[in-house]
């Protein structure tokens, strides 16, 4: 005989007889508990949306207004480039920091001058945005050359000679000089 047949032929466990199936659970006929549950869920959804809107409203950027004493973009770039030139990064041989700072100053200048989010963009995306903003090709090419050289030092561990590295400041100054008087 098979195992299943043996199980079916056995009697009740511990001398108890088999019991009948329980009847279905009686559900109350009032809708009040369902109404309360729906109101709680709807209140939670409305509170979540309200909280999200309030938080979003707080994080929206406030418009920046330039004060009379705020330096123009090119003046700020000149000051920052002079500070980089006065630093001892070249003397110490810290080429990565030196090139990172030059690239940052140039990107900050482009952001302030042309309203392009240069600090958040990759070099390729920045060059594309500059071309879309109808900035003249020689300036875009010079920015590309400078940022590519800085990226090589920052990411590819290229170590330029001191004379080659010092020309990066001159290139950045040339870009600022040539574009400061152009219409944005």
mmCIF file with all atom_site columns, C-alpha atoms in Angstrom:
data_model
loop_
_atom_site.group_PDB
_atom_site.id
_atom_site.type_symbol
_atom_site.label_atom_id
_atom_site.label_alt_id
_atom_site.label_comp_id
_atom_site.label_asym_id
_atom_site.label_entity_id
_atom_site.label_seq_id
_atom_site.pdbx_PDB_ins_code
_atom_site.Cartn_x
_atom_site.Cartn_y
_atom_site.Cartn_z
_atom_site.occupancy
_atom_site.B_iso_or_equiv
_atom_site.pdbx_formal_charge
_atom_site.auth_seq_id
_atom_site.auth_comp_id
_atom_site.auth_asym_id
_atom_site.auth_atom_id
_atom_site.pdbx_PDB_model_num
ATOM 1   C CA . UNK A 1 1   ? 0.000   0.000  0.000   1.00 0.00 ? 1   UNK A CA 1
ATOM 2   C CA . UNK A 1 2   ? 1.051   3.491  -0.677  1.00 0.00 ? 2   UNK A CA 1
ATOM 3   C CA . UNK A 1 3   ? 1.883   6.002  2.028   1.00 0.00 ? 3   UNK A CA 1
ATOM 4   C CA . UNK A 1 4   ? -1.111  8.189  1.149   1.00 0.00 ? 4   UNK A CA 1
ATOM 5   C CA . UNK A 1 5   ? -3.521  5.290  1.594   1.00 0.00 ? 5   UNK A CA 1
ATOM 6   C CA . UNK A 1 6   ? -2.016  4.504  4.965   1.00 0.00 ? 6   UNK A CA 1
ATOM 7   C CA . UNK A 1 7   ? -2.416  8.066  6.134   1.00 0.00 ? 7   UNK A CA 1
ATOM 8   C CA . UNK A 1 8   ? -6.037  8.202  5.052   1.00 0.00 ? 8   UNK A CA 1
ATOM 9   C CA . UNK A 1 9   ? -6.854  4.946  6.776   1.00 0.00 ? 9   UNK A CA 1
ATOM 10  C CA . UNK A 1 10  ? -5.485  6.051  10.126  1.00 0.00 ? 10  UNK A CA 1
ATOM 11  C CA . UNK A 1 11  ? -7.890  7.328  12.666  1.00 0.00 ? 11  UNK A CA 1
ATOM 12  C CA . UNK A 1 12  ? -7.968  10.582 14.565  1.00 0.00 ? 12  UNK A CA 1
ATOM 13  C CA . UNK A 1 13  ? -4.880  11.721 16.422  1.00 0.00 ? 13  UNK A CA 1
ATOM 14  C CA . UNK A 1 14  ? -4.885  11.255 20.213  1.00 0.00 ? 14  UNK A CA 1
ATOM 15  C CA . UNK A 1 15  ? -8.322  9.732  20.188  1.00 0.00 ? 15  UNK A CA 1
ATOM 16  C CA . UNK A 1 16  ? -10.084 12.853 18.986  1.00 0.00 ? 16  UNK A CA 1
ATOM 17  C CA . UNK A 1 17  ? -12.540 12.669 16.188  1.00 0.00 ? 17  UNK A CA 1
ATOM 18  C CA . UNK A 1 18  ? -12.381 14.834 13.133  1.00 0.00 ? 18  UNK A CA 1
ATOM 19  C CA . UNK A 1 19  ? -14.016 18.227 13.445  1.00 0.00 ? 19  UNK A CA 1
ATOM 20  C CA . UNK A 1 20  ? -16.027 20.031 10.841  1.00 0.00 ? 20  UNK A CA 1
ATOM 21  C CA . UNK A 1 21  ? -14.740 23.106 8.963   1.00 0.00 ? 21  UNK A CA 1
ATOM 22  C CA . UNK A 1 22  ? -15.278 26.484 10.669  1.00 0.00 ? 22  UNK A CA 1
ATOM 23  C CA . UNK A 1 23  ? -18.034 28.614 9.187   1.00 0.00 ? 23  UNK A CA 1
ATOM 24  C CA . UNK A 1 24  ? -17.108 31.829 7.286   1.00 0.00 ? 24  UNK A CA 1
ATOM 25  C CA . UNK A 1 25  ? -16.212 34.859 9.390   1.00 0.00 ? 25  UNK A CA 1
ATOM 26  C CA . UNK A 1 26  ? -19.077 37.211 9.886   1.00 0.00 ? 26  UNK A CA 1
ATOM 27  C CA . UNK A 1 27  ? -18.292 40.696 8.518   1.00 0.00 ? 27  UNK A CA 1
ATOM 28  C CA . UNK A 1 28  ? -20.080 43.600 10.171  1.00 0.00 ? 28  UNK A CA 1
ATOM 29  C CA . UNK A 1 29  ? -22.494 45.310 7.847   1.00 0.00 ? 29  UNK A CA 1
ATOM 30  C CA . UNK A 1 30  ? -21.542 48.859 8.890   1.00 0.00 ? 30  UNK A CA 1
ATOM 31  C CA . UNK A 1 31  ? -19.178 50.870 6.704   1.00 0.00 ? 31  UNK A CA 1
ATOM 32  C CA . UNK A 1 32  ? -17.891 53.013 9.552   1.00 0.00 ? 32  UNK A CA 1
ATOM 33  C CA . UNK A 1 33  ? -14.535 51.200 10.035  1.00 0.00 ? 33  UNK A CA 1
ATOM 34  C CA . UNK A 1 34  ? -13.891 51.378 6.286   1.00 0.00 ? 34  UNK A CA 1
ATOM 35  C CA . UNK A 1 35  ? -14.769 55.069 6.255   1.00 0.00 ? 35  UNK A CA 1
ATOM 36  C CA . UNK A 1 36  ? -12.362 55.784 9.121   1.00 0.00 ? 36  UNK A CA 1
ATOM 37  C CA . UNK A 1 37  ? -9.579  53.820 7.395   1.00 0.00 ? 37  UNK A CA 1
ATOM 38  C CA . UNK A 1 38  ? -10.121 55.725 4.137   1.00 0.00 ? 38  UNK A CA 1
ATOM 39  C CA . UNK A 1 39  ? -10.053 59.090 5.923   1.00 0.00 ? 39  UNK A CA 1
ATOM 40  C CA . UNK A 1 40  ? -6.783  58.181 7.674   1.00 0.00 ? 40  UNK A CA 1
ATOM 41  C CA . UNK A 1 41  ? -5.148  57.076 4.413   1.00 0.00 ? 41  UNK A CA 1
ATOM 42  C CA . UNK A 1 42  ? -6.400  60.163 2.544   1.00 0.00 ? 42  UNK A CA 1
ATOM 43  C CA . UNK A 1 43  ? -5.182  62.411 5.381   1.00 0.00 ? 43  UNK A CA 1
ATOM 44  C CA . UNK A 1 44  ? -1.743  60.789 5.227   1.00 0.00 ? 44  UNK A CA 1
ATOM 45  C CA . UNK A 1 45  ? -1.546  61.353 1.454   1.00 0.00 ? 45  UNK A CA 1
ATOM 46  C CA . UNK A 1 46  ? -2.604  65.012 1.761   1.00 0.00 ? 46  UNK A CA 1
ATOM 47  C CA . UNK A 1 47  ? -0.122  65.628 4.605   1.00 0.00 ? 47  UNK A CA 1
ATOM 48  C CA . UNK A 1 48  ? 2.696   64.050 2.572   1.00 0.00 ? 48  UNK A CA 1
ATOM 49  C CA . UNK A 1 49  ? 1.929   66.222 -0.457  1.00 0.00 ? 49  UNK A CA 1
ATOM 50  C CA . UNK A 1 50  ? 1.712   69.353 1.697   1.00 0.00 ? 50  UNK A CA 1
ATOM 51  C CA . UNK A 1 51  ? 5.046   68.530 3.378   1.00 0.00 ? 51  UNK A CA 1
ATOM 52  C CA . UNK A 1 52  ? 6.709   67.910 0.000   1.00 0.00 ? 52  UNK A CA 1
ATOM 53  C CA . UNK A 1 53  ? 5.431   71.230 -1.382  1.00 0.00 ? 53  UNK A CA 1
ATOM 54  C CA . UNK A 1 54  ? 6.608   73.144 1.717   1.00 0.00 ? 54  UNK A CA 1
ATOM 55  C CA . UNK A 1 55  ? 10.043  71.535 1.587   1.00 0.00 ? 55  UNK A CA 1
ATOM 56  C CA . UNK A 1 56  ? 10.359  72.223 -2.138  1.00 0.00 ? 56  UNK A CA 1
ATOM 57  C CA . UNK A 1 57  ? 9.317   75.835 -1.651  1.00 0.00 ? 57  UNK A CA 1
ATOM 58  C CA . UNK A 1 58  ? 12.072  76.275 0.950   1.00 0.00 ? 58  UNK A CA 1
ATOM 59  C CA . UNK A 1 59  ? 14.812  74.809 -1.271  1.00 0.00 ? 59  UNK A CA 1
ATOM 60  C CA . UNK A 1 60  ? 14.095  76.880 -4.367  1.00 0.00 ? 60  UNK A CA 1
ATOM 61  C CA . UNK A 1 61  ? 17.029  79.177 -5.054  1.00 0.00 ? 61  UNK A CA 1
ATOM 62  C CA . UNK A 1 62  ? 16.489  82.801 -4.340  1.00 0.00 ? 62  UNK A CA 1
ATOM 63  C CA . UNK A 1 63  ? 17.348  85.170 -7.143  1.00 0.00 ? 63  UNK A CA 1
ATOM 64  C CA . UNK A 1 64  ? 20.797  86.625 -6.760  1.00 0.00 ? 64  UNK A CA 1
ATOM 65  C CA . UNK A 1 65  ? 21.070  90.355 -7.067  1.00 0.00 ? 65  UNK A CA 1
ATOM 66  C CA . UNK A 1 66  ? 24.446  91.900 -7.554  1.00 0.00 ? 66  UNK A CA 1
ATOM 67  C CA . UNK A 1 67  ? 25.344  94.565 -5.064  1.00 0.00 ? 67  UNK A CA 1
ATOM 68  C CA . UNK A 1 68  ? 27.272  97.611 -6.174  1.00 0.00 ? 68  UNK A CA 1
ATOM 69  C CA . UNK A 1 69  ? 30.414  96.386 -4.417  1.00 0.00 ? 69  UNK A CA 1
ATOM 70  C CA . UNK A 1 70  ? 30.313  92.916 -6.039  1.00 0.00 ? 70  UNK A CA 1
ATOM 71  C CA . UNK A 1 71  ? 33.221  92.562 -8.471  1.00 0.00 ? 71  UNK A CA 1
ATOM 72  C CA . UNK A 1 72  ? 32.497  91.782 -12.064 1.00 0.00 ? 72  UNK A CA 1
ATOM 73  C CA . UNK A 1 73  ? 33.236  88.275 -13.317 1.00 0.00 ? 73  UNK A CA 1
ATOM 74  C CA . UNK A 1 74  ? 36.511  89.220 -14.961 1.00 0.00 ? 74  UNK A CA 1
ATOM 75  C CA . UNK A 1 75  ? 37.720  91.140 -11.907 1.00 0.00 ? 75  UNK A CA 1
ATOM 76  C CA . UNK A 1 76  ? 37.032  88.161 -9.655  1.00 0.00 ? 76  UNK A CA 1
ATOM 77  C CA . UNK A 1 77  ? 38.812  85.878 -12.127 1.00 0.00 ? 77  UNK A CA 1
ATOM 78  C CA . UNK A 1 78  ? 41.859  88.168 -12.208 1.00 0.00 ? 78  UNK A CA 1
ATOM 79  C CA . UNK A 1 79  ? 42.032  88.184 -8.407  1.00 0.00 ? 79  UNK A CA 1
ATOM 80  C CA . UNK A 1 80  ? 41.746  84.406 -8.165  1.00 0.00 ? 80  UNK A CA 1
ATOM 81  C CA . UNK A 1 81  ? 44.339  83.852 -10.902 1.00 0.00 ? 81  UNK A CA 1
ATOM 82  C CA . UNK A 1 82  ? 46.717  86.235 -9.115  1.00 0.00 ? 82  UNK A CA 1
ATOM 83  C CA . UNK A 1 83  ? 46.207  84.274 -5.888  1.00 0.00 ? 83  UNK A CA 1
ATOM 84  C CA . UNK A 1 84  ? 47.005  81.010 -7.698  1.00 0.00 ? 84  UNK A CA 1
ATOM 85  C CA . UNK A 1 85  ? 50.088  82.569 -9.228  1.00 0.00 ? 85  UNK A CA 1
ATOM 86  C CA . UNK A 1 86  ? 51.221  83.822 -5.816  1.00 0.00 ? 86  UNK A CA 1
ATOM 87  C CA . UNK A 1 87  ? 50.731  80.391 -4.238  1.00 0.00 ? 87  UNK A CA 1
ATOM 88  C CA . UNK A 1 88  ? 53.598  77.964 -3.900  1.00 0.00 ? 88  UNK A CA 1
ATOM 89  C CA . UNK A 1 89  ? 51.939  75.015 -5.683  1.00 0.00 ? 89  UNK A CA 1
ATOM 90  C CA . UNK A 1 90  ? 54.292  75.269 -8.644  1.00 0.00 ? 90  UNK A CA 1
ATOM 91  C CA . UNK A 1 91  ? 57.343  75.536 -6.417  1.00 0.00 ? 91  UNK A CA 1
ATOM 92  C CA . UNK A 1 92  ? 56.279  72.506 -4.372  1.00 0.00 ? 92  UNK A CA 1
ATOM 93  C CA . UNK A 1 93  ? 55.441  70.590 -7.536  1.00 0.00 ? 93  UNK A CA 1
ATOM 94  C CA . UNK A 1 94  ? 51.765  70.179 -6.608  1.00 0.00 ? 94  UNK A CA 1
ATOM 95  C CA . UNK A 1 95  ? 50.602  70.234 -10.221 1.00 0.00 ? 95  UNK A CA 1
ATOM 96  C CA . UNK A 1 96  ? 47.241  68.627 -9.554  1.00 0.00 ? 96  UNK A CA 1
ATOM 97  C CA . UNK A 1 97  ? 46.092  71.331 -7.121  1.00 0.00 ? 97  UNK A CA 1
ATOM 98  C CA . UNK A 1 98  ? 47.526  74.060 -9.339  1.00 0.00 ? 98  UNK A CA 1
ATOM 99  C CA . UNK A 1 99  ? 45.643  72.842 -12.429 1.00 0.00 ? 99  UNK A CA 1
ATOM 100 C CA . UNK A 1 100 ? 42.474  72.071 -10.468 1.00 0.00 ? 100 UNK A CA 1
ATOM 101 C CA . UNK A 1 101 ? 42.372  75.652 -9.195  1.00 0.00 ? 101 UNK A CA 1
ATOM 102 C CA . UNK A 1 102 ? 42.965  77.154 -12.643 1.00 0.00 ? 102 UNK A CA 1
ATOM 103 C CA . UNK A 1 103 ? 40.173  75.024 -14.137 1.00 0.00 ? 103 UNK A CA 1
ATOM 104 C CA . UNK A 1 104 ? 37.866  76.005 -11.269 1.00 0.00 ? 104 UNK A CA 1
ATOM 105 C CA . UNK A 1 105 ? 38.539  79.731 -11.764 1.00 0.00 ? 105 UNK A CA 1
ATOM 106 C CA . UNK A 1 106 ? 37.918  79.464 -15.499 1.00 0.00 ? 106 UNK A CA 1
ATOM 107 C CA . UNK A 1 107 ? 34.689  77.496 -14.993 1.00 0.00 ? 107 UNK A CA 1
ATOM 108 C CA . UNK A 1 108 ? 33.515  79.984 -12.361 1.00 0.00 ? 108 UNK A CA 1
ATOM 109 C CA . UNK A 1 109 ? 34.247  82.849 -14.760 1.00 0.00 ? 109 UNK A CA 1
ATOM 110 C CA . UNK A 1 110 ? 32.259  81.150 -17.555 1.00 0.00 ? 110 UNK A CA 1
ATOM 111 C CA . UNK A 1 111 ? 29.383  80.529 -15.127 1.00 0.00 ? 111 UNK A CA 1
ATOM 112 C CA . UNK A 1 112 ? 29.288  84.163 -14.018 1.00 0.00 ? 112 UNK A CA 1
ATOM 113 C CA . UNK A 1 113 ? 29.927  85.653 -17.455 1.00 0.00 ? 113 UNK A CA 1
ATOM 114 C CA . UNK A 1 114 ? 27.681  83.537 -19.669 1.00 0.00 ? 114 UNK A CA 1
ATOM 115 C CA . UNK A 1 115 ? 25.213  82.027 -17.165 1.00 0.00 ? 115 UNK A CA 1
ATOM 116 C CA . UNK A 1 116 ? 26.285  78.487 -18.104 1.00 0.00 ? 116 UNK A CA 1
ATOM 117 C CA . UNK A 1 117 ? 26.403  76.001 -15.182 1.00 0.00 ? 117 UNK A CA 1
ATOM 118 C CA . UNK A 1 118 ? 30.067  75.296 -15.899 1.00 0.00 ? 118 UNK A CA 1
ATOM 119 C CA . UNK A 1 119 ? 30.875  73.867 -12.483 1.00 0.00 ? 119 UNK A CA 1
ATOM 120 C CA . UNK A 1 120 ? 28.313  71.074 -12.866 1.00 0.00 ? 120 UNK A CA 1
ATOM 121 C CA . UNK A 1 121 ? 29.208  70.109 -16.443 1.00 0.00 ? 121 UNK A CA 1
ATOM 122 C CA . UNK A 1 122 ? 31.897  67.861 -17.817 1.00 0.00 ? 122 UNK A CA 1
ATOM 123 C CA . UNK A 1 123 ? 34.421  69.476 -20.133 1.00 0.00 ? 123 UNK A CA 1
ATOM 124 C CA . UNK A 1 124 ? 32.663  68.088 -23.209 1.00 0.00 ? 124 UNK A CA 1
ATOM 125 C CA . UNK A 1 125 ? 29.232  69.230 -22.024 1.00 0.00 ? 125 UNK A CA 1
ATOM 126 C CA . UNK A 1 126 ? 30.630  72.656 -21.156 1.00 0.00 ? 126 UNK A CA 1
ATOM 127 C CA . UNK A 1 127 ? 32.125  73.100 -24.614 1.00 0.00 ? 127 UNK A CA 1
ATOM 128 C CA . UNK A 1 128 ? 28.826  72.046 -26.182 1.00 0.00 ? 128 UNK A CA 1
ATOM 129 C CA . UNK A 1 129 ? 26.940  74.526 -23.974 1.00 0.00 ? 129 UNK A CA 1
ATOM 130 C CA . UNK A 1 130 ? 29.368  77.286 -24.936 1.00 0.00 ? 130 UNK A CA 1
ATOM 131 C CA . UNK A 1 131 ? 28.849  76.527 -28.631 1.00 0.00 ? 131 UNK A CA 1
ATOM 132 C CA . UNK A 1 132 ? 25.074  76.531 -28.096 1.00 0.00 ? 132 UNK A CA 1
ATOM 133 C CA . UNK A 1 133 ? 25.373  79.920 -26.384 1.00 0.00 ? 133 UNK A CA 1
ATOM 134 C CA . UNK A 1 134 ? 26.959  81.206 -29.604 1.00 0.00 ? 134 UNK A CA 1
ATOM 135 C CA . UNK A 1 135 ? 30.339  81.975 -28.089 1.00 0.00 ? 135 UNK A CA 1
ATOM 136 C CA . UNK A 1 136 ? 32.877  82.441 -30.853 1.00 0.00 ? 136 UNK A CA 1
ATOM 137 C CA . UNK A 1 137 ? 34.821  79.396 -31.977 1.00 0.00 ? 137 UNK A CA 1
ATOM 138 C CA . UNK A 1 138 ? 38.352  80.653 -31.158 1.00 0.00 ? 138 UNK A CA 1
ATOM 139 C CA . UNK A 1 139 ? 37.368  81.176 -27.526 1.00 0.00 ? 139 UNK A CA 1
ATOM 140 C CA . UNK A 1 140 ? 35.688  77.781 -27.288 1.00 0.00 ? 140 UNK A CA 1
ATOM 141 C CA . UNK A 1 141 ? 38.775  76.154 -28.817 1.00 0.00 ? 141 UNK A CA 1
ATOM 142 C CA . UNK A 1 142 ? 41.085  77.934 -26.357 1.00 0.00 ? 142 UNK A CA 1
ATOM 143 C CA . UNK A 1 143 ? 38.897  76.919 -23.409 1.00 0.00 ? 143 UNK A CA 1
ATOM 144 C CA . UNK A 1 144 ? 38.905  73.357 -24.731 1.00 0.00 ? 144 UNK A CA 1
ATOM 145 C CA . UNK A 1 145 ? 42.689  73.345 -24.960 1.00 0.00 ? 145 UNK A CA 1
ATOM 146 C CA . UNK A 1 146 ? 43.123  74.751 -21.454 1.00 0.00 ? 146 UNK A CA 1
ATOM 147 C CA . UNK A 1 147 ? 40.561  72.470 -19.785 1.00 0.00 ? 147 UNK A CA 1
ATOM 148 C CA . UNK A 1 148 ? 41.864  69.404 -21.627 1.00 0.00 ? 148 UNK A CA 1
ATOM 149 C CA . UNK A 1 149 ? 45.392  70.133 -20.401 1.00 0.00 ? 149 UNK A CA 1
ATOM 150 C CA . UNK A 1 150 ? 44.106  70.647 -16.855 1.00 0.00 ? 150 UNK A CA 1
ATOM 151 C CA . UNK A 1 151 ? 42.089  67.418 -17.049 1.00 0.00 ? 151 UNK A CA 1
ATOM 152 C CA . UNK A 1 152 ? 45.174  65.518 -18.197 1.00 0.00 ? 152 UNK A CA 1
ATOM 153 C CA . UNK A 1 153 ? 47.004  66.625 -15.071 1.00 0.00 ? 153 UNK A CA 1
ATOM 154 C CA . UNK A 1 154 ? 44.037  66.054 -12.759 1.00 0.00 ? 154 UNK A CA 1
ATOM 155 C CA . UNK A 1 155 ? 42.853  62.682 -14.061 1.00 0.00 ? 155 UNK A CA 1
ATOM 156 C CA . UNK A 1 156 ? 45.643  61.110 -16.125 1.00 0.00 ? 156 UNK A CA 1
ATOM 157 C CA . UNK A 1 157 ? 48.493  61.904 -13.718 1.00 0.00 ? 157 UNK A CA 1
ATOM 158 C CA . UNK A 1 158 ? 50.382  63.825 -16.401 1.00 0.00 ? 158 UNK A CA 1
ATOM 159 C CA . UNK A 1 159 ? 53.232  65.854 -14.884 1.00 0.00 ? 159 UNK A CA 1
ATOM 160 C CA . UNK A 1 160 ? 54.074  68.896 -17.038 1.00 0.00 ? 160 UNK A CA 1
ATOM 161 C CA . UNK A 1 161 ? 57.251  70.913 -16.735 1.00 0.00 ? 161 UNK A CA 1
ATOM 162 C CA . UNK A 1 162 ? 57.054  74.066 -14.601 1.00 0.00 ? 162 UNK A CA 1
ATOM 163 C CA . UNK A 1 163 ? 57.373  76.282 -17.673 1.00 0.00 ? 163 UNK A CA 1
ATOM 164 C CA . UNK A 1 164 ? 54.515  74.437 -19.385 1.00 0.00 ? 164 UNK A CA 1
ATOM 165 C CA . UNK A 1 165 ? 52.374  74.634 -16.253 1.00 0.00 ? 165 UNK A CA 1
ATOM 166 C CA . UNK A 1 166 ? 52.974  78.373 -15.859 1.00 0.00 ? 166 UNK A CA 1
ATOM 167 C CA . UNK A 1 167 ? 51.528  78.968 -19.330 1.00 0.00 ? 167 UNK A CA 1
ATOM 168 C CA . UNK A 1 168 ? 48.145  77.738 -18.022 1.00 0.00 ? 168 UNK A CA 1
ATOM 169 C CA . UNK A 1 169 ? 47.743  80.970 -16.046 1.00 0.00 ? 169 UNK A CA 1
ATOM 170 C CA . UNK A 1 170 ? 48.604  82.983 -19.167 1.00 0.00 ? 170 UNK A CA 1
ATOM 171 C CA . UNK A 1 171 ? 46.050  81.001 -21.183 1.00 0.00 ? 171 UNK A CA 1
ATOM 172 C CA . UNK A 1 172 ? 43.357  81.565 -18.552 1.00 0.00 ? 172 UNK A CA 1
ATOM 173 C CA . UNK A 1 173 ? 44.159  85.303 -18.447 1.00 0.00 ? 173 UNK A CA 1
ATOM 174 C CA . UNK A 1 174 ? 43.994  85.481 -22.249 1.00 0.00 ? 174 UNK A CA 1
ATOM 175 C CA . UNK A 1 175 ? 40.521  83.915 -22.230 1.00 0.00 ? 175 UNK A CA 1
ATOM 176 C CA . UNK A 1 176 ? 39.317  86.374 -19.574 1.00 0.00 ? 176 UNK A CA 1
ATOM 177 C CA . UNK A 1 177 ? 40.942  89.343 -21.389 1.00 0.00 ? 177 UNK A CA 1
ATOM 178 C CA . UNK A 1 178 ? 39.425  88.485 -24.736 1.00 0.00 ? 178 UNK A CA 1
ATOM 179 C CA . UNK A 1 179 ? 35.895  87.704 -23.505 1.00 0.00 ? 179 UNK A CA 1
ATOM 180 C CA . UNK A 1 180 ? 35.376  90.326 -20.806 1.00 0.00 ? 180 UNK A CA 1
ATOM 181 C CA . UNK A 1 181 ? 34.304  93.038 -23.230 1.00 0.00 ? 181 UNK A CA 1
ATOM 182 C CA . UNK A 1 182 ? 32.146  90.825 -25.481 1.00 0.00 ? 182 UNK A CA 1
ATOM 183 C CA . UNK A 1 183 ? 28.387  90.769 -25.161 1.00 0.00 ? 183 UNK A CA 1
ATOM 184 C CA . UNK A 1 184 ? 27.300  87.779 -23.070 1.00 0.00 ? 184 UNK A CA 1
#
